[in-house]
Amino acid sequence: VEDPKASGNLDIENGFVELAATGTVLTNLLVDLNFNGETISLEKIEAADGGKGKLIGRGTVQLDPAKGFPFEGGLAMDKATLLRRDDARAMLSGLIKASGSTAKAEASADITVERAEIDLVPHDFYVADVKCMAHTLEKQQEQRIEEANQQCGSIYAVQGASAKECI
């Protein structure tokens, strides 16, 4: 495609996106995307984070292969909870900018982590009774030694050996 062209519009109102891997939820999604010949313009993208946080962004891509499809854009976040999982949550504010082409791209960000929570212990974790476990292992070892003594004779029974190891 030496001379790509695009025409038309894509408008989304009151959209919804949920990303299972991160728990990100975007509600009230508004997208205004215009295809004007040699330029694709994201005039506006806005969304709520399923709570009180907000996102707003814009950007353009020039359909010029000779220049490496130049692009520029940005995304502003205001107390947006973009990580919402059982084991981690994060609320961010700030601005991300990107520009460049297929030959070279640059990105910058000024982000504030408003709040972050990481659960170091999984919700289904429980603390085992170590004394009980040690006692059980000791009893199992005693049973193996006794079994070896019965099948091989006490001369072959060593601590931790089983009947099969004696034969």
PDB file of C-alpha atoms in Angstrom:
ATOM      1  CA  VAL A   1       0.000   0.000   0.000  1.00  0.00           C
ATOM      2  CA  GLU A   2       1.933   2.984  -1.293  1.00  0.00           C
ATOM      3  CA  ASP A   3      -0.707   5.677  -0.906  1.00  0.00           C
ATOM      4  CA  PRO A   4      -3.204   4.665   1.808  1.00  0.00           C
ATOM      5  CA  LYS A   5      -6.414   6.647   2.258  1.00  0.00           C
ATOM      6  CA  ALA A   6      -9.164   6.282   4.819  1.00  0.00           C
ATOM      7  CA  SER A   7     -12.540   7.927   5.145  1.00  0.00           C
ATOM      8  CA  GLY A   8     -15.372   7.781   7.618  1.00  0.00           C
ATOM      9  CA  ASN A   9     -16.085   8.157  11.316  1.00  0.00           C
ATOM     10  CA  LEU A  10     -16.285   5.869  14.298  1.00  0.00           C
ATOM     11  CA  ASP A  11     -18.337   7.189  17.184  1.00  0.00           C
ATOM     12  CA  ILE A  12     -18.956   5.292  20.401  1.00  0.00           C
ATOM     13  CA  GLU A  13     -21.188   6.610  23.155  1.00  0.00           C
ATOM     14  CA  ASN A  14     -21.742   5.029  26.559  1.00  0.00           C
ATOM     15  CA  GLY A  15     -19.366   2.157  25.747  1.00  0.00           C
ATOM     16  CA  PHE A  16     -17.996  -0.376  28.198  1.00  0.00           C
ATOM     17  CA  VAL A  17     -14.635  -2.193  28.282  1.00  0.00           C
ATOM     18  CA  GLU A  18     -13.417  -4.706  30.849  1.00  0.00           C
ATOM     19  CA  LEU A  19      -9.930  -6.240  30.783  1.00  0.00           C
ATOM     20  CA  ALA A  20      -9.944  -9.436  32.831  1.00  0.00           C
ATOM     21  CA  ALA A  21      -6.155  -9.679  33.274  1.00  0.00           C
ATOM     22  CA  THR A  22      -5.848  -6.293  35.001  1.00  0.00           C
ATOM     23  CA  GLY A  23      -9.384  -5.832  36.268  1.00  0.00           C
ATOM     24  CA  THR A  24      -9.567  -2.527  34.375  1.00  0.00           C
ATOM     25  CA  VAL A  25     -13.133  -1.346  33.870  1.00  0.00           C
ATOM     26  CA  LEU A  26     -13.939   1.568  31.570  1.00  0.00           C
ATOM     27  CA  THR A  27     -17.511   2.860  31.613  1.00  0.00           C
ATOM     28  CA  ASN A  28     -19.269   5.745  29.864  1.00  0.00           C
ATOM     29  CA  LEU A  29     -16.733   5.295  27.056  1.00  0.00           C
ATOM     30  CA  LEU A  30     -16.872   8.048  24.436  1.00  0.00           C
ATOM     31  CA  VAL A  31     -14.824   7.735  21.234  1.00  0.00           C
ATOM     32  CA  ASP A  32     -14.725  10.213  18.336  1.00  0.00           C
ATOM     33  CA  LEU A  33     -12.449   8.794  15.631  1.00  0.00           C
ATOM     34  CA  ASN A  34     -12.249  10.428  12.187  1.00  0.00           C
ATOM     35  CA  PHE A  35     -10.673   9.047   9.019  1.00  0.00           C
ATOM     36  CA  ASN A  36      -9.855  12.007   6.743  1.00  0.00           C
ATOM     37  CA  GLY A  37      -7.961  10.809   3.683  1.00  0.00           C
ATOM     38  CA  GLU A  38      -4.340  10.727   4.832  1.00  0.00           C
ATOM     39  CA  THR A  39      -4.983  11.270   8.560  1.00  0.00           C
ATOM     40  CA  ILE A  40      -6.683   9.262  11.266  1.00  0.00           C
ATOM     41  CA  SER A  41      -7.654  11.552  14.153  1.00  0.00           C
ATOM     42  CA  LEU A  42      -8.750  10.395  17.548  1.00  0.00           C
ATOM     43  CA  GLU A  43     -10.482  13.666  18.344  1.00  0.00           C
ATOM     44  CA  LYS A  44     -11.501  12.470  21.771  1.00  0.00           C
ATOM     45  CA  ILE A  45     -11.563   9.439  23.963  1.00  0.00           C
ATOM     46  CA  GLU A  46     -13.106   9.728  27.412  1.00  0.00           C
ATOM     47  CA  ALA A  47     -14.019   7.133  30.002  1.00  0.00           C
ATOM     48  CA  ALA A  48     -14.772   6.667  33.669  1.00  0.00           C
ATOM     49  CA  ASP A  49     -12.957   3.916  35.572  1.00  0.00           C
ATOM     50  CA  GLY A  50     -16.073   2.308  37.014  1.00  0.00           C
ATOM     51  CA  GLY A  51     -15.722   4.603  40.038  1.00  0.00           C
ATOM     52  CA  LYS A  52     -14.767   8.273  40.397  1.00  0.00           C
ATOM     53  CA  GLY A  53     -11.670   8.221  38.176  1.00  0.00           C
ATOM     54  CA  LYS A  54     -11.535   9.590  34.619  1.00  0.00           C
ATOM     55  CA  LEU A  55      -9.454   9.239  31.454  1.00  0.00           C
ATOM     56  CA  ILE A  56      -9.314  11.599  28.487  1.00  0.00           C
ATOM     57  CA  GLY A  57      -7.120  11.422  25.424  1.00  0.00           C
ATOM     58  CA  ARG A  58      -6.556  12.365  21.800  1.00  0.00           C
ATOM     59  CA  GLY A  59      -4.132  11.596  18.983  1.00  0.00           C
ATOM     60  CA  THR A  60      -3.429  11.451  15.254  1.00  0.00           C
ATOM     61  CA  VAL A  61      -1.721   9.154  12.771  1.00  0.00           C
ATOM     62  CA  GLN A  62      -0.707  10.283   9.294  1.00  0.00           C
ATOM     63  CA  LEU A  63      -1.103   7.598   6.640  1.00  0.00           C
ATOM     64  CA  ASP A  64       2.225   8.415   5.017  1.00  0.00           C
ATOM     65  CA  PRO A  65       4.464   5.366   4.545  1.00  0.00           C
ATOM     66  CA  ALA A  66       7.328   7.517   3.239  1.00  0.00           C
ATOM     67  CA  LYS A  67       7.458   9.347   6.590  1.00  0.00           C
ATOM     68  CA  GLY A  68       6.926   6.183   8.654  1.00  0.00           C
ATOM     69  CA  PHE A  69       3.299   6.864   9.608  1.00  0.00           C
ATOM     70  CA  PRO A  70       3.950   9.793  11.957  1.00  0.00           C
ATOM     71  CA  PHE A  71       1.820   9.855  15.096  1.00  0.00           C
ATOM     72  CA  GLU A  72       1.261  11.890  18.239  1.00  0.00           C
ATOM     73  CA  GLY A  73      -1.116  11.562  21.139  1.00  0.00           C
ATOM     74  CA  GLY A  74      -1.718  11.803  24.822  1.00  0.00           C
ATOM     75  CA  LEU A  75      -3.771  10.398  27.655  1.00  0.00           C
ATOM     76  CA  ALA A  76      -4.637  12.221  30.876  1.00  0.00           C
ATOM     77  CA  MET A  77      -5.764  10.332  33.975  1.00  0.00           C
ATOM     78  CA  ASP A  78      -7.458  11.721  37.044  1.00  0.00           C
ATOM     79  CA  LYS A  79      -7.597   9.284  39.970  1.00  0.00           C
ATOM     80  CA  ALA A  80      -8.192   6.398  37.554  1.00  0.00           C
ATOM     81  CA  THR A  81      -8.155   2.919  39.061  1.00  0.00           C
ATOM     82  CA  LEU A  82      -6.630   0.967  36.180  1.00  0.00           C
ATOM     83  CA  LEU A  83      -5.444  -2.062  38.160  1.00  0.00           C
ATOM     84  CA  ARG A  84      -8.274  -3.696  40.056  1.00  0.00           C
ATOM     85  CA  ARG A  85      -7.490  -7.302  40.972  1.00  0.00           C
ATOM     86  CA  ASP A  86      -7.895  -9.394  44.113  1.00  0.00           C
ATOM     87  CA  ASP A  87      -4.152  -9.200  44.802  1.00  0.00           C
ATOM     88  CA  ALA A  88      -3.361  -5.645  43.615  1.00  0.00           C
ATOM     89  CA  ARG A  89      -5.028  -2.287  43.034  1.00  0.00           C
ATOM     90  CA  ALA A  90      -3.644   1.007  41.755  1.00  0.00           C
ATOM     91  CA  MET A  91      -5.105   4.486  41.270  1.00  0.00           C
ATOM     92  CA  LEU A  92      -3.176   6.831  38.960  1.00  0.00           C
ATOM     93  CA  SER A  93      -3.244  10.488  37.933  1.00  0.00           C
ATOM     94  CA  GLY A  94      -1.119  12.177  35.327  1.00  0.00           C
ATOM     95  CA  LEU A  95      -0.300  12.509  31.676  1.00  0.00           C
ATOM     96  CA  ILE A  96       1.236  10.147  29.114  1.00  0.00           C
ATOM     97  CA  LYS A  97       2.428  11.508  25.753  1.00  0.00           C
ATOM     98  CA  ALA A  98       3.778   9.658  22.710  1.00  0.00           C
ATOM     99  CA  SER A  99       4.974  10.761  19.287  1.00  0.00           C
ATOM    100  CA  GLY A 100       7.137   9.574  16.457  1.00  0.00           C
ATOM    101  CA  SER A 101       7.021   7.195  13.528  1.00  0.00           C
ATOM    102  CA  THR A 102       7.859   3.609  12.687  1.00  0.00           C
ATOM    103  CA  ALA A 103      11.531   4.666  12.559  1.00  0.00           C
ATOM    104  CA  LYS A 104      11.671   6.372  15.955  1.00  0.00           C
ATOM    105  CA  ALA A 105       9.172   6.865  18.731  1.00  0.00           C
ATOM    106  CA  GLU A 106       9.279   8.749  22.014  1.00  0.00           C
ATOM    107  CA  ALA A 107       7.082   8.571  25.060  1.00  0.00           C
ATOM    108  CA  SER A 108       6.975  10.565  28.254  1.00  0.00           C
ATOM    109  CA  ALA A 109       4.902  10.334  31.372  1.00  0.00           C
ATOM    110  CA  ASP A 110       4.285  12.323  34.504  1.00  0.00           C
ATOM    111  CA  ILE A 111       2.284   9.964  36.676  1.00  0.00           C
ATOM    112  CA  THR A 112       1.341  10.097  40.332  1.00  0.00           C
ATOM    113  CA  VAL A 113       0.366   6.895  42.091  1.00  0.00           C
ATOM    114  CA  GLU A 114      -2.525   8.170  44.170  1.00  0.00           C
ATOM    115  CA  ARG A 115      -3.002   4.839  45.884  1.00  0.00           C
ATOM    116  CA  ALA A 116      -1.601   1.346  45.485  1.00  0.00           C
ATOM    117  CA  GLU A 117      -2.320  -1.829  47.394  1.00  0.00           C
ATOM    118  CA  ILE A 118      -0.574  -5.154  46.976  1.00  0.00           C
ATOM    119  CA  ASP A 119      -1.645  -8.201  48.944  1.00  0.00           C
ATOM    120  CA  LEU A 120       1.495 -10.168  49.784  1.00  0.00           C
ATOM    121  CA  VAL A 121      -0.509 -13.048  51.231  1.00  0.00           C
ATOM    122  CA  PRO A 122      -3.116 -14.618  48.900  1.00  0.00           C
ATOM    123  CA  HIS A 123      -6.702 -14.610  50.178  1.00  0.00           C
ATOM    124  CA  ASP A 124      -6.822 -18.427  50.220  1.00  0.00           C
ATOM    125  CA  PHE A 125      -3.545 -18.749  52.171  1.00  0.00           C
ATOM    126  CA  TYR A 126      -3.567 -20.396  55.560  1.00  0.00           C
ATOM    127  CA  VAL A 127      -0.845 -21.028  58.126  1.00  0.00           C
ATOM    128  CA  ALA A 128      -0.233 -24.711  58.708  1.00  0.00           C
ATOM    129  CA  ASP A 129       0.338 -26.143  62.141  1.00  0.00           C
ATOM    130  CA  VAL A 130       4.089 -26.789  61.893  1.00  0.00           C
ATOM    131  CA  LYS A 131       4.230 -28.888  65.087  1.00  0.00           C
ATOM    132  CA  CYS A 132       1.483 -31.132  63.748  1.00  0.00           C
ATOM    133  CA  MET A 133       3.253 -31.506  60.371  1.00  0.00           C
ATOM    134  CA  ALA A 134       6.588 -32.387  62.031  1.00  0.00           C
ATOM    135  CA  HIS A 135       4.870 -34.940  64.262  1.00  0.00           C
ATOM    136  CA  THR A 136       3.126 -36.532  61.240  1.00  0.00           C
ATOM    137  CA  LEU A 137       6.404 -36.769  59.293  1.00  0.00           C
ATOM    138  CA  GLU A 138       8.120 -38.319  62.314  1.00  0.00           C
ATOM    139  CA  LYS A 139       5.345 -40.908  62.660  1.00  0.00           C
ATOM    140  CA  GLN A 140       5.550 -41.759  58.923  1.00  0.00           C
ATOM    141  CA  GLN A 141       9.310 -42.259  59.207  1.00  0.00           C
ATOM    142  CA  GLU A 142       8.862 -44.502  62.251  1.00  0.00           C
ATOM    143  CA  GLN A 143       6.321 -46.601  60.308  1.00  0.00           C
ATOM    144  CA  ARG A 144       8.731 -47.006  57.371  1.00  0.00           C
ATOM    145  CA  ILE A 145      11.515 -48.174  59.721  1.00  0.00           C
ATOM    146  CA  GLU A 146       9.179 -50.623  61.457  1.00  0.00           C
ATOM    147  CA  GLU A 147       7.985 -51.965  58.085  1.00  0.00           C
ATOM    148  CA  ALA A 148      11.595 -52.421  56.948  1.00  0.00           C
ATOM    149  CA  ASN A 149      12.469 -54.250  60.185  1.00  0.00           C
ATOM    150  CA  GLN A 150       9.540 -56.617  59.711  1.00  0.00           C
ATOM    151  CA  GLN A 151      10.366 -57.424  56.089  1.00  0.00           C
ATOM    152  CA  CYS A 152      14.158 -57.292  56.063  1.00  0.00           C
ATOM    153  CA  GLY A 153      15.233 -57.841  59.603  1.00  0.00           C
ATOM    154  CA  SER A 154      16.518 -55.151  61.908  1.00  0.00           C
ATOM    155  CA  ILE A 155      20.058 -55.365  60.554  1.00  0.00           C
ATOM    156  CA  TYR A 156      18.951 -53.762  57.238  1.00  0.00           C
ATOM    157  CA  ALA A 157      16.645 -51.150  58.638  1.00  0.00           C
ATOM    158  CA  VAL A 158      18.167 -47.719  58.699  1.00  0.00           C
ATOM    159  CA  GLN A 159      16.460 -44.489  59.479  1.00  0.00           C
ATOM    160  CA  GLY A 160      14.339 -43.405  56.503  1.00  0.00           C
ATOM    161  CA  ALA A 161      14.648 -46.715  54.625  1.00  0.00           C
ATOM    162  CA  SER A 162      11.647 -48.549  53.252  1.00  0.00           C
ATOM    163  CA  ALA A 163      11.161 -52.276  52.732  1.00  0.00           C
ATOM    164  CA  LYS A 164      11.897 -52.008  49.003  1.00  0.00           C
ATOM    165  CA  GLU A 165      15.228 -50.270  49.729  1.00  0.00           C
ATOM    166  CA  CYS A 166      16.332 -53.171  51.925  1.00  0.00           C
ATOM    167  CA  ILE A 167      15.813 -55.912  49.386  1.00  0.00           C
TER     168      ILE A 167
END
